[in-house]
Tab-separated table of C-alpha atoms in Angstrom:
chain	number	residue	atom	x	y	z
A	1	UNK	CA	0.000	0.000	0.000
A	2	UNK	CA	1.141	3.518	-0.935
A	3	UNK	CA	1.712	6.198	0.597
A	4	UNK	CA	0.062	5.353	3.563
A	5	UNK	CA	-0.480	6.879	6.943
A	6	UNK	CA	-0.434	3.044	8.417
A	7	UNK	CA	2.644	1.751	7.369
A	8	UNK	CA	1.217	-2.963	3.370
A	9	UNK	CA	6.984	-5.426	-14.338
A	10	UNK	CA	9.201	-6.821	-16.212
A	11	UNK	CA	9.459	-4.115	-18.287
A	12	UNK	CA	6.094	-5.566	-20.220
A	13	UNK	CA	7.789	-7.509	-22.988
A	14	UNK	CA	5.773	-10.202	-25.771
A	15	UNK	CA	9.335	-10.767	-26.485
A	16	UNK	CA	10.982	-13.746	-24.977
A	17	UNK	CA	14.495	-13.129	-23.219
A	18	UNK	CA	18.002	-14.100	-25.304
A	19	UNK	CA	20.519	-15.926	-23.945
A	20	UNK	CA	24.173	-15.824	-25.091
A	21	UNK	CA	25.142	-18.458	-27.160
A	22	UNK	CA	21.574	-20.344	-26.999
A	23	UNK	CA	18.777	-18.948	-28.564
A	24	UNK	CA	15.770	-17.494	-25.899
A	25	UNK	CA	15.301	-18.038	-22.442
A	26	UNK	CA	11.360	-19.411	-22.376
A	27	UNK	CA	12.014	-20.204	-18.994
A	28	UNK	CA	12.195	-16.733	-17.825
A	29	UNK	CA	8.993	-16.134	-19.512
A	30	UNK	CA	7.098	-18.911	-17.599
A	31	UNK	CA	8.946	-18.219	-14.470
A	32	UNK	CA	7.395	-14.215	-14.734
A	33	UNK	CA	4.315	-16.215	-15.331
A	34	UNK	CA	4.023	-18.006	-12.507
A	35	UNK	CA	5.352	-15.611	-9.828
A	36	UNK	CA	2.482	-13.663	-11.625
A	37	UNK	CA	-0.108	-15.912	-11.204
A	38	UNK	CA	1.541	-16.930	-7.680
A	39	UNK	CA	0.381	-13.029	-6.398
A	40	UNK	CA	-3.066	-13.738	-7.151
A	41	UNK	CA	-3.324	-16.433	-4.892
A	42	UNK	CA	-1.274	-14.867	-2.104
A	43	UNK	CA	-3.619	-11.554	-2.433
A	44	UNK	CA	-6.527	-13.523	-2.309
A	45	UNK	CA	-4.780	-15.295	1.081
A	46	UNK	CA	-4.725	-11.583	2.163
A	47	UNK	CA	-8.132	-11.445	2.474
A	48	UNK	CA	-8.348	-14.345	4.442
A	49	UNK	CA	-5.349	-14.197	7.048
A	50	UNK	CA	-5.028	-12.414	10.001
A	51	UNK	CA	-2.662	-9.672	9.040
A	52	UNK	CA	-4.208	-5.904	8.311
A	53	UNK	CA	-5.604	-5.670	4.500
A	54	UNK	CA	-8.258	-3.737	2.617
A	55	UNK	CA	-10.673	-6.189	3.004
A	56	UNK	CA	-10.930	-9.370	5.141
A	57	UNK	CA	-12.806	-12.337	5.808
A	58	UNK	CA	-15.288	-12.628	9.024
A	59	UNK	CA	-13.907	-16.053	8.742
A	60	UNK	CA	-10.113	-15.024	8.889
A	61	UNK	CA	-7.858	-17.980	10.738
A	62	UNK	CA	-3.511	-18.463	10.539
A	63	UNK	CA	-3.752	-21.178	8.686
A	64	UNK	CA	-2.305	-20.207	5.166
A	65	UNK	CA	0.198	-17.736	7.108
A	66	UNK	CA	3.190	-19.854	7.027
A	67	UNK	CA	3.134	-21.013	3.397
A	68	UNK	CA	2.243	-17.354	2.658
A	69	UNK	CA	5.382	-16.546	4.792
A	70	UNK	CA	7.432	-18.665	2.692
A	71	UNK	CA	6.646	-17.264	-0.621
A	72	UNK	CA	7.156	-13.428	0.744
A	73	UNK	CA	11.278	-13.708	0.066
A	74	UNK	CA	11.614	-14.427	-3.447
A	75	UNK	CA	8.054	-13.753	-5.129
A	76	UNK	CA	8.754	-9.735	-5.776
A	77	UNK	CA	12.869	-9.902	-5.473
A	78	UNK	CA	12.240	-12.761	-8.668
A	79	UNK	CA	10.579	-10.632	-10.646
A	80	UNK	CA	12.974	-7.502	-10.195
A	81	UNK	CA	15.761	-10.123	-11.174
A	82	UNK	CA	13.850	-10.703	-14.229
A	83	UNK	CA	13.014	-6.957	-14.662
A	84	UNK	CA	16.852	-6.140	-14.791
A	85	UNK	CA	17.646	-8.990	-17.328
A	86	UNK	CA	15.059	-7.658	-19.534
A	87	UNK	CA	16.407	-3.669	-18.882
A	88	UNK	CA	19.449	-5.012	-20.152
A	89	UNK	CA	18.612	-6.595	-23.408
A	90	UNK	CA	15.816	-3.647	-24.088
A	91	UNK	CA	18.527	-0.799	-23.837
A	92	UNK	CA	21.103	-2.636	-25.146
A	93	UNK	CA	18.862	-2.216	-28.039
A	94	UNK	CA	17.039	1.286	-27.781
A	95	UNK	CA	19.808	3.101	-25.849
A	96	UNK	CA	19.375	5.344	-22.669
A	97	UNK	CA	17.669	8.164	-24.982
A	98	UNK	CA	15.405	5.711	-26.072
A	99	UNK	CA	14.900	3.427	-23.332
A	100	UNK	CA	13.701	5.767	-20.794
A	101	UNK	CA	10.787	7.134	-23.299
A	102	UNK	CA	9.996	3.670	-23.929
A	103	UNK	CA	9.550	3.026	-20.287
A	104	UNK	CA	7.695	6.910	-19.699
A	105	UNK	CA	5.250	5.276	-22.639
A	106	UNK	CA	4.679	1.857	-21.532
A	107	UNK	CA	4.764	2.389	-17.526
A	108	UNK	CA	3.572	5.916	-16.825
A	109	UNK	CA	-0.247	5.537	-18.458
A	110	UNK	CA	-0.061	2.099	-16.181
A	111	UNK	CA	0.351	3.736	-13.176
A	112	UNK	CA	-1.541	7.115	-13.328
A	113	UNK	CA	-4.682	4.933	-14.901
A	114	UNK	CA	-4.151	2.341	-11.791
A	115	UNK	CA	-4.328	4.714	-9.423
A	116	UNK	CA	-6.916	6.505	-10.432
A	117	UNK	CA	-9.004	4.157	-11.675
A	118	UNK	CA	-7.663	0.708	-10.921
A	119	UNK	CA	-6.703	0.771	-7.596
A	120	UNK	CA	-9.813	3.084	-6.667
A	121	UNK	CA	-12.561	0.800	-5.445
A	122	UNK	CA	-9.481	-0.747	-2.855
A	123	UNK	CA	-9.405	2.441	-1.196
A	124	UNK	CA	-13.450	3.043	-1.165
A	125	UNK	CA	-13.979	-0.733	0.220
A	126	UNK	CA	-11.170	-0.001	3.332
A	127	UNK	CA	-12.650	3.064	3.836
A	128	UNK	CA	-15.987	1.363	4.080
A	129	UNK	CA	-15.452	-1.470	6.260
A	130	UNK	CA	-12.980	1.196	8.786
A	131	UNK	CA	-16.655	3.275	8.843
A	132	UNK	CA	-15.228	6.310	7.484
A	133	UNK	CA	-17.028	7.208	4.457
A	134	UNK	CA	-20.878	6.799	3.619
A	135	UNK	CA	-22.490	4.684	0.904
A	136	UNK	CA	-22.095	6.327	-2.045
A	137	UNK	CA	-19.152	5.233	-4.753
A	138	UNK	CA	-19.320	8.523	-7.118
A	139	UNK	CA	-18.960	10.837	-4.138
A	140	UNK	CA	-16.069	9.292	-2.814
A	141	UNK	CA	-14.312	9.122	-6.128
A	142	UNK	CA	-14.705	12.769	-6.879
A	143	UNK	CA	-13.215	13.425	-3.670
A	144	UNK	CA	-10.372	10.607	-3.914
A	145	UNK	CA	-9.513	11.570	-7.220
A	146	UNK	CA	-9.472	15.495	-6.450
A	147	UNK	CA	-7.848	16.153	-2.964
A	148	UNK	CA	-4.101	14.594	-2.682
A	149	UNK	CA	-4.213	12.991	1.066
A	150	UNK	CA	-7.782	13.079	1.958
A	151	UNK	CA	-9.535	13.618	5.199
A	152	UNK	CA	-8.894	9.656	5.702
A	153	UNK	CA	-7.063	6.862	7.628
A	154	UNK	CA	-4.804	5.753	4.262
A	155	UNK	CA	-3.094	7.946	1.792
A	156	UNK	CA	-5.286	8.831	-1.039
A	157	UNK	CA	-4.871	8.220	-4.117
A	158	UNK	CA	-2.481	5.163	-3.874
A	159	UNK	CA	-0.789	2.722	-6.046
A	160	UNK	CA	-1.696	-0.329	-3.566
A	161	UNK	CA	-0.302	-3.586	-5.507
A	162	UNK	CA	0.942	-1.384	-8.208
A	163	UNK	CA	4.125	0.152	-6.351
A	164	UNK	CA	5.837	-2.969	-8.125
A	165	UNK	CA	5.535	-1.029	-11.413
A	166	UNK	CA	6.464	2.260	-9.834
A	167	UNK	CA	9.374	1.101	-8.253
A	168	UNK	CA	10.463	-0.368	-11.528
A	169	UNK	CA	9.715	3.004	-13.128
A	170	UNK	CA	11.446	4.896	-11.189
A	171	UNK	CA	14.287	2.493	-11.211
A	172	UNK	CA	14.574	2.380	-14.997
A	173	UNK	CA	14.571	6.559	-15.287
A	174	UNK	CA	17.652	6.401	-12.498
A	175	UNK	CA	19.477	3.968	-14.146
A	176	UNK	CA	18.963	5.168	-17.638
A	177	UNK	CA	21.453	7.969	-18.167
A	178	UNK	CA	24.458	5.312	-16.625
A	179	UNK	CA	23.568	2.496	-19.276
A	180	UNK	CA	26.746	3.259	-20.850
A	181	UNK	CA	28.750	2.551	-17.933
A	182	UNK	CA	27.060	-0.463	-16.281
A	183	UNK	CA	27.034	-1.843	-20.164
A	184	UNK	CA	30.948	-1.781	-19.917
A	185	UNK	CA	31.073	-2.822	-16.571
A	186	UNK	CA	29.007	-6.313	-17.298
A	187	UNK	CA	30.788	-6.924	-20.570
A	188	UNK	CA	34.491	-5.842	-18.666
A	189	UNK	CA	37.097	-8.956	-18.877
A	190	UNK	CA	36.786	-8.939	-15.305
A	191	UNK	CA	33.147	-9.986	-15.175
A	192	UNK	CA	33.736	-12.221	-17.946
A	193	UNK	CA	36.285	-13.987	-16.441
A	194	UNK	CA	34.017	-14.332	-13.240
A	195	UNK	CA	31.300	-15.808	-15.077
A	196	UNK	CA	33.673	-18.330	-16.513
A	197	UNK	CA	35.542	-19.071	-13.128
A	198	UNK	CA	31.678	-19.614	-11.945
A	199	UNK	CA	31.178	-21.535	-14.405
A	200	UNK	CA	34.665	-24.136	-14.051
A	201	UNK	CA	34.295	-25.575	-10.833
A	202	UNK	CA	32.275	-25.986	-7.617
A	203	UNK	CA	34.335	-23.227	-5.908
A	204	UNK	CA	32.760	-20.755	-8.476
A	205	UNK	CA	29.062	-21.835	-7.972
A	206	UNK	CA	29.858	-21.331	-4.202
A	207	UNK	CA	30.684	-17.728	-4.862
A	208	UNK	CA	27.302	-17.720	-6.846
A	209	UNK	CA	25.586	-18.536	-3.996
A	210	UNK	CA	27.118	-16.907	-1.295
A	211	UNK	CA	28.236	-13.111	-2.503
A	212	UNK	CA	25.195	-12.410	-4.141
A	213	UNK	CA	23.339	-12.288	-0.499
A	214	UNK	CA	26.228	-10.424	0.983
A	215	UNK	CA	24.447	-7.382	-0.174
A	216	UNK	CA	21.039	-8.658	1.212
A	217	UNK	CA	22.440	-9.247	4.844
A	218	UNK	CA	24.008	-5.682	4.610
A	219	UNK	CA	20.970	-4.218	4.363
A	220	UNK	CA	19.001	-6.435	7.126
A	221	UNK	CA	21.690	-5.593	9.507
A	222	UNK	CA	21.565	-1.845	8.361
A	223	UNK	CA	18.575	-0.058	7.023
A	224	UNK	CA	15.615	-2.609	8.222
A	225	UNK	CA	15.171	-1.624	11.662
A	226	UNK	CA	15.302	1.955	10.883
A	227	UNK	CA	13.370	1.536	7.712
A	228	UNK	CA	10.626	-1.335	7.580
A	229	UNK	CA	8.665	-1.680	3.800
A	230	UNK	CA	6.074	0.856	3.422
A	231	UNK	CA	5.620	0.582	-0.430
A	232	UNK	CA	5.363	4.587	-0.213
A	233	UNK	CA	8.396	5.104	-2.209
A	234	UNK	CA	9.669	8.269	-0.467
A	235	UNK	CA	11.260	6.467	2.780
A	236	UNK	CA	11.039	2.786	2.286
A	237	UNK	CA	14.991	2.675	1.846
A	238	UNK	CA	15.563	-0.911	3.085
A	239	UNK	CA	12.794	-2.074	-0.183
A	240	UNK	CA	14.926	0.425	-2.434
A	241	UNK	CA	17.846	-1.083	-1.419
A	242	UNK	CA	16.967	-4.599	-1.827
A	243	UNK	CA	14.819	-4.342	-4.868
A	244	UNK	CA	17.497	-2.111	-7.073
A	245	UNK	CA	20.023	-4.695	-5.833
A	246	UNK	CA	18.703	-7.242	-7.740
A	247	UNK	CA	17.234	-5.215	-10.671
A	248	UNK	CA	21.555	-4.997	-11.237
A	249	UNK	CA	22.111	-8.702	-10.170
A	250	UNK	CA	19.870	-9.266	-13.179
A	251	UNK	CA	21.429	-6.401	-15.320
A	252	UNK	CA	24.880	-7.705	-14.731
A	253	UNK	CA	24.555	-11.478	-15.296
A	254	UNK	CA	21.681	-11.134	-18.503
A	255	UNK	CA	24.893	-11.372	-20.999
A	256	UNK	CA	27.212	-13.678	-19.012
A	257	UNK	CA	27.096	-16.853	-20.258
A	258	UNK	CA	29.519	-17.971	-17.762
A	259	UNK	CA	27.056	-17.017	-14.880
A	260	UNK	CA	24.156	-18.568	-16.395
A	261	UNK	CA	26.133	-21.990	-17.247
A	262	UNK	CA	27.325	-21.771	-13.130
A	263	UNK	CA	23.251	-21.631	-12.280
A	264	UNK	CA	22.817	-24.986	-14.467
A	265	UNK	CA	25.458	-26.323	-12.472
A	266	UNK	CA	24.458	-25.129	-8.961
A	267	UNK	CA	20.752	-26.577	-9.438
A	268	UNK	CA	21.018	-29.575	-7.389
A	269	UNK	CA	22.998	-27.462	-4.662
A	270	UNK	CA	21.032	-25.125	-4.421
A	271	UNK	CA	17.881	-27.067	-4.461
A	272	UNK	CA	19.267	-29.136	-1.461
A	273	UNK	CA	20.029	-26.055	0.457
A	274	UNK	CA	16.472	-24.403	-0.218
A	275	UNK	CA	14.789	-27.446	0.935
A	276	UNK	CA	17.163	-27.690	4.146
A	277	UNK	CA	16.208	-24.111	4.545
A	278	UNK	CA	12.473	-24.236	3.899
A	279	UNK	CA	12.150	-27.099	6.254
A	280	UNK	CA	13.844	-24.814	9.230
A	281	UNK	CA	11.722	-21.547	7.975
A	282	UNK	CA	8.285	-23.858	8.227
A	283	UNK	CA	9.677	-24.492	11.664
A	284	UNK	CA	10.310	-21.005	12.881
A	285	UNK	CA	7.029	-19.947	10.899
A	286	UNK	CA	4.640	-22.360	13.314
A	287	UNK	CA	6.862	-22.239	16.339
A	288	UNK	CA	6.924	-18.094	16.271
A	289	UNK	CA	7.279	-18.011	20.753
A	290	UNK	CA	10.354	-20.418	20.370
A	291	UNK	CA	11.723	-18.631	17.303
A	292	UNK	CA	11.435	-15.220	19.182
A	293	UNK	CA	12.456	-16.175	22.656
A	294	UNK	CA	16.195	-16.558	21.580
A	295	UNK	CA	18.233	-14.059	19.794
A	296	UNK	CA	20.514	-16.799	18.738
A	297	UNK	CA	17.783	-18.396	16.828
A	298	UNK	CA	15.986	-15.113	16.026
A	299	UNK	CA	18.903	-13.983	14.255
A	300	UNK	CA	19.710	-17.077	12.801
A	301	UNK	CA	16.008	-17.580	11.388
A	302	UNK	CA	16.333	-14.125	9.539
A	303	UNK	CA	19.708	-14.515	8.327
A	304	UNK	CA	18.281	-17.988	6.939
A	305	UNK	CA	15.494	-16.160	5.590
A	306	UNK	CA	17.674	-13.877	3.187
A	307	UNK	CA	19.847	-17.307	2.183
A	308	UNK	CA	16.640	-19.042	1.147
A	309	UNK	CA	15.737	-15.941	-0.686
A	310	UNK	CA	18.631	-16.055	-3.213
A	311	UNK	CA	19.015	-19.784	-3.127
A	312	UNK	CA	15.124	-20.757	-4.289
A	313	UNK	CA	15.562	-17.891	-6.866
A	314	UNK	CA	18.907	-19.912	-8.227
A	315	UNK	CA	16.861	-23.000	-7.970
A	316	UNK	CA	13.397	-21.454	-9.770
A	317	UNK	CA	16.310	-20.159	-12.356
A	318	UNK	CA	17.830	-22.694	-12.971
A	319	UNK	CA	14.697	-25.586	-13.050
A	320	UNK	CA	13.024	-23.421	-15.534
A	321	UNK	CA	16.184	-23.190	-17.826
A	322	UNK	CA	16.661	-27.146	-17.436
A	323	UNK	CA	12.707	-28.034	-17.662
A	324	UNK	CA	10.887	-24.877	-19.096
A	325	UNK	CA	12.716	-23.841	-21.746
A	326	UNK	CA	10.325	-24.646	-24.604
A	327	UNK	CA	7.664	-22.190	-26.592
A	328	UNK	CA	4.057	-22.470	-27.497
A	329	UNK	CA	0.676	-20.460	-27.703
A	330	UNK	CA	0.248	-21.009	-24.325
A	331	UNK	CA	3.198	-19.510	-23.532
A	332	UNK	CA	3.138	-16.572	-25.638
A	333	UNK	CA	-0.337	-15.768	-24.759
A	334	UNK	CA	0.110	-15.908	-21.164
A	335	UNK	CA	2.899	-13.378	-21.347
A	336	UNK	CA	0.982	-11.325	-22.731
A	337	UNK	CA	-1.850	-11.675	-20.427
A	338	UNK	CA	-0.553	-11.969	-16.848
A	339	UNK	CA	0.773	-7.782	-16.562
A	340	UNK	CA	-2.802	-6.978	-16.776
A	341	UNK	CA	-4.124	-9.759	-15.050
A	342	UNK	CA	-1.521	-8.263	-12.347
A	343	UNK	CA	-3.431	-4.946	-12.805
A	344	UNK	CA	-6.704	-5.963	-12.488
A	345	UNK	CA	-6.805	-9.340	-9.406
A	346	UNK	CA	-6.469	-7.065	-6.662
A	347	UNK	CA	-9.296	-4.552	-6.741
A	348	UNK	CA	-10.713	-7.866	-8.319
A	349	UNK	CA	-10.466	-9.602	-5.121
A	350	UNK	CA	-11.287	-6.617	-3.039
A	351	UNK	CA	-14.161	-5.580	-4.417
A	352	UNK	CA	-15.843	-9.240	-4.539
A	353	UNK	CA	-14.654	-9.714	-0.919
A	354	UNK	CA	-16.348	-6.930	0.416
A	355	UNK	CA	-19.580	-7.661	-1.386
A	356	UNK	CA	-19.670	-11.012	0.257
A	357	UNK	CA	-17.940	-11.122	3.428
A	358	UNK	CA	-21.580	-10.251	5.467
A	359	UNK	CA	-23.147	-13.094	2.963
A	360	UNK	CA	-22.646	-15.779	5.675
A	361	UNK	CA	-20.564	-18.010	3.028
A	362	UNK	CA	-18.266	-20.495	4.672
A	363	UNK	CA	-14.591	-19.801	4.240
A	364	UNK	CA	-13.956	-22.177	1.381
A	365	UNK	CA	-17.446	-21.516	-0.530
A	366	UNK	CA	-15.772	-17.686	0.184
A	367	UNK	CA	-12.262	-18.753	-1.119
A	368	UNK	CA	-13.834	-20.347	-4.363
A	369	UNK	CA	-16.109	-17.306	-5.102
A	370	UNK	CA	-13.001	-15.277	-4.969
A	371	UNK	CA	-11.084	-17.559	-6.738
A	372	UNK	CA	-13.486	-18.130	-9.933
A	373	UNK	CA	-14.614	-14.186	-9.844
A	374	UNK	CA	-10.949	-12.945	-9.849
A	375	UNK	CA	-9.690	-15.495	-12.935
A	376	UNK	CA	-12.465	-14.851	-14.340
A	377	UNK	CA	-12.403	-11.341	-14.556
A	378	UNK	CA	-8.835	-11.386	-15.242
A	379	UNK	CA	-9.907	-13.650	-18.448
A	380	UNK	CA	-12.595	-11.629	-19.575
A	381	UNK	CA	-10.714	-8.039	-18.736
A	382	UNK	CA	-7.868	-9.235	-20.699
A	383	UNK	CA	-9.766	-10.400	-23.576
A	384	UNK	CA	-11.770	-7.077	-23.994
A	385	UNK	CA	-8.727	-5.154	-23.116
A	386	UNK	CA	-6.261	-5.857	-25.416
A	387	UNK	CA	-9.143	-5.111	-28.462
A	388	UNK	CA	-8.760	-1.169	-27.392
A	389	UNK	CA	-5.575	0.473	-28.209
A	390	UNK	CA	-5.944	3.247	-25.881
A	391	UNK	CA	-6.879	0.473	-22.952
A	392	UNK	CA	-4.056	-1.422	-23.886
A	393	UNK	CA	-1.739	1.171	-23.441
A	394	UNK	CA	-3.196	1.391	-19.615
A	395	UNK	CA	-2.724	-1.761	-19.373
A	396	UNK	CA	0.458	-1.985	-20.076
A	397	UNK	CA	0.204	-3.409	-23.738
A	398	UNK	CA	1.763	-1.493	-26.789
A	399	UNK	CA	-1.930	0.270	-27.972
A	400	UNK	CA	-1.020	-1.108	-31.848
A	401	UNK	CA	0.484	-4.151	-31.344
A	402	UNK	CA	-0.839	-7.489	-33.482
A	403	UNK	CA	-3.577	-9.389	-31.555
A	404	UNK	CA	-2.624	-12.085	-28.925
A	405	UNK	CA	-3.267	-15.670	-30.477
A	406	UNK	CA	-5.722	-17.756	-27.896
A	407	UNK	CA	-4.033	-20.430	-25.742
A	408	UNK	CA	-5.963	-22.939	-28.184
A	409	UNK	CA	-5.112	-21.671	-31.356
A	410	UNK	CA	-2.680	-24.024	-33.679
A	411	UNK	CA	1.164	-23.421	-33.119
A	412	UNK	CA	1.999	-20.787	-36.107
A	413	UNK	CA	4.497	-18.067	-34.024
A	414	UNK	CA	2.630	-14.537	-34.130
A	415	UNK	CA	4.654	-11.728	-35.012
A	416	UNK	CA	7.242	-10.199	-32.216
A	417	UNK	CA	6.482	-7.250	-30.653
A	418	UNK	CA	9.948	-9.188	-11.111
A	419	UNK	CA	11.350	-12.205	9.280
């Protein structure tokens, strides 16, 4: 949630990613995907936990909070990995000039549009439920859309779910002007020669898995205390810090085939040491009293938190490039379709939540309404959508592109257009 007075994109690409030497990196693609997908279901687990929210559930219980514990590392830090991969490759071919207007063009729309209009109905069903604003959705709009920081309990008008995109904005107009350098930096014989000494032994893929969260820890030990997530933008300096981390872990290694060749080889370390590590997080997650009531084991269940963090992400990475790296319609129509579905399931689940949380609905029969209503309207949003070029460029689709094929049409390619 953003900015708030209560402390809660890939760069959108039908292109698939290229990998040195090998062609395109499909598993990339179905990775974004699926961490895409994976925020539906953890939003709609929002509703129903018993952590603060827009909306919740009269039948909210703990009993997803672990498992949605576990996925809170590496679901957003994955997809600014991807995000810098695919900065690289996009201004490697646009330039700085270029690349920024792109991202101005395809990001800016997104987020005005989703805050105004997306995002929206979020803010008018909190406001509801806290018993701070009448009945009456065209009143409240006038005044959420025309007073910045209304009269209310939350920030208004906010971003919500979307500060993923304005981060990412933000990050790509920084960055921009130093494309030049960082370009020479990642292609420098030194890096090179890294990615092959990564690449030649098992004392390289132990560097690949232990200085990358060097970085992370910094920052836990650092800025997180003093600076806990906020999603506001202005002072959430620990987020900032980790997120633009990895947007350059993913700049820096998009071109280095030695890196990428040393995450093939690390897969069945680093799949050994996520599961060792899940196993302990699940532990800490249901034992929270014994996890807190030593600092010794406080300490080491956060440090464990930030190894797990990079080590699934290797491990996600590098499955998908051993298992996932095949095309189809599926594919490229689900690339297409899961930024806006991202747009859209939130207010989806919000606003369908609200309407039936007084219902007296069970929690499951609530869970599957939810469910069906926000897929489906994702489905249907999508598919009227992308038929409007000036809605598509809200949306985060290029207004003229080609239409998407369907998931069932034949196999012809169509044309090419993140404790």
């Amino acid at each position: 949630m953003t900015p708030s007075k209560t402390p809660t994109m890939i760069p959108t690409m039908t292109r698939p990613f290229d990998a040195p030497g090998s062609g395109r990196q499909y598993g990339l693609d179905w990775l974004r995907i699926g961490v895409f997908i994976l925020l539906i279901f953890y939003h709609t687990g929002m509703f129903f936990n018993t952590e603060g929210w827009h909306a919740k559930s009269l039948n909210a219980n703990d009993a997803m909070e672990p498992f949605m514990w576990l996925s809170s590392p590496w679901r957003l830090p994955l997809l600014f990995l991807i995000s810098g991969i695919a900065m690289r490759f996009l201004s490697d071919k646009l330039g700085s000039g270029r690349f920024a207007a792109d991202r101005v063009w395809r990001l800016f729309p997104v987020i005005l549009f989703g805050m105004y209009v997306i995002v929206a109905p979020q803010s008018y069903s909190e406001l509801r439920l806290a018993g701070e604003i009448e009945p009456g959705w065209w009143a409240f709009w006038r005044q959420y859309a025309g007073e910045w920081d209304g009269p209310w309990s939350i920030h208004t008008p906010t971003w919500n779910h979307l500060w993923y995109v304005v981060y990412l904005f933000v990050y790509s107009l920084l960055l921009a002007p130093f494309f030049p350098l960082l370009r020479r930096l990642a292609d420098s014989q030194a890096l090179t020669a890294a990615g092959r000494g990564a690449a030649g032994g098992w004392l390289g893929v132990a560097a690949l898995v232990v200085l990358p969260v060097l970085p992370f820890l910094l920052v836990r030990f650092t800025l997180t205390e003093d600076f806990p997530t906020t999603h506001d933008l202005i002072e959430d300096w620990a987020n900032h810090a980790n997120s633009l981390t990895m947007v350059l872990i993913g700049y820096f290694i998009a071109k280095n085939e030695g890196i990428w060749k040393a995450v093939d080889r690390a897969l069945p370390v680093t799949a050994i040491v996520t599961a060792i590590l899940l196993a302990f997080l699940f532990w800490a997650y249901t034992h929270l009293e014994i996890a807190f009531s030593d600092p010794v084991l406080t300490w080491t269940a956060r440090i464990a938190r930030i190894v797990f963090m990079w080590t699934i992400i290797l491990t996600l990475v590098g499955a998908a490039r051993r298992w996932l790296d095949h095309d189809g319609p599926l594919r490229r129509y689900l690339t297409a379709a899961v930024f806006p579905w991202y747009i859209l399931h939130q207010t989806i689940i919000v606003a369908v939540g609200f309407a039936i949380r007084d219902a007296g609905f069970g929690v499951w029969t609530e869970f599957a309404i939810i469910m069906i209503s926000t897929f489906g309207g994702c489905i249907i949003g999508f598919e009227v959508l992308r038929h409007i070029p000036i809605l598509r460029l809200v949306m985060g689709m290029k207004a003229l592109a080609p239409a998407v094929a369907p998931a069932s049409a034949g196999t012809a390619k169509p044309r090419l257009q993140k404790l």
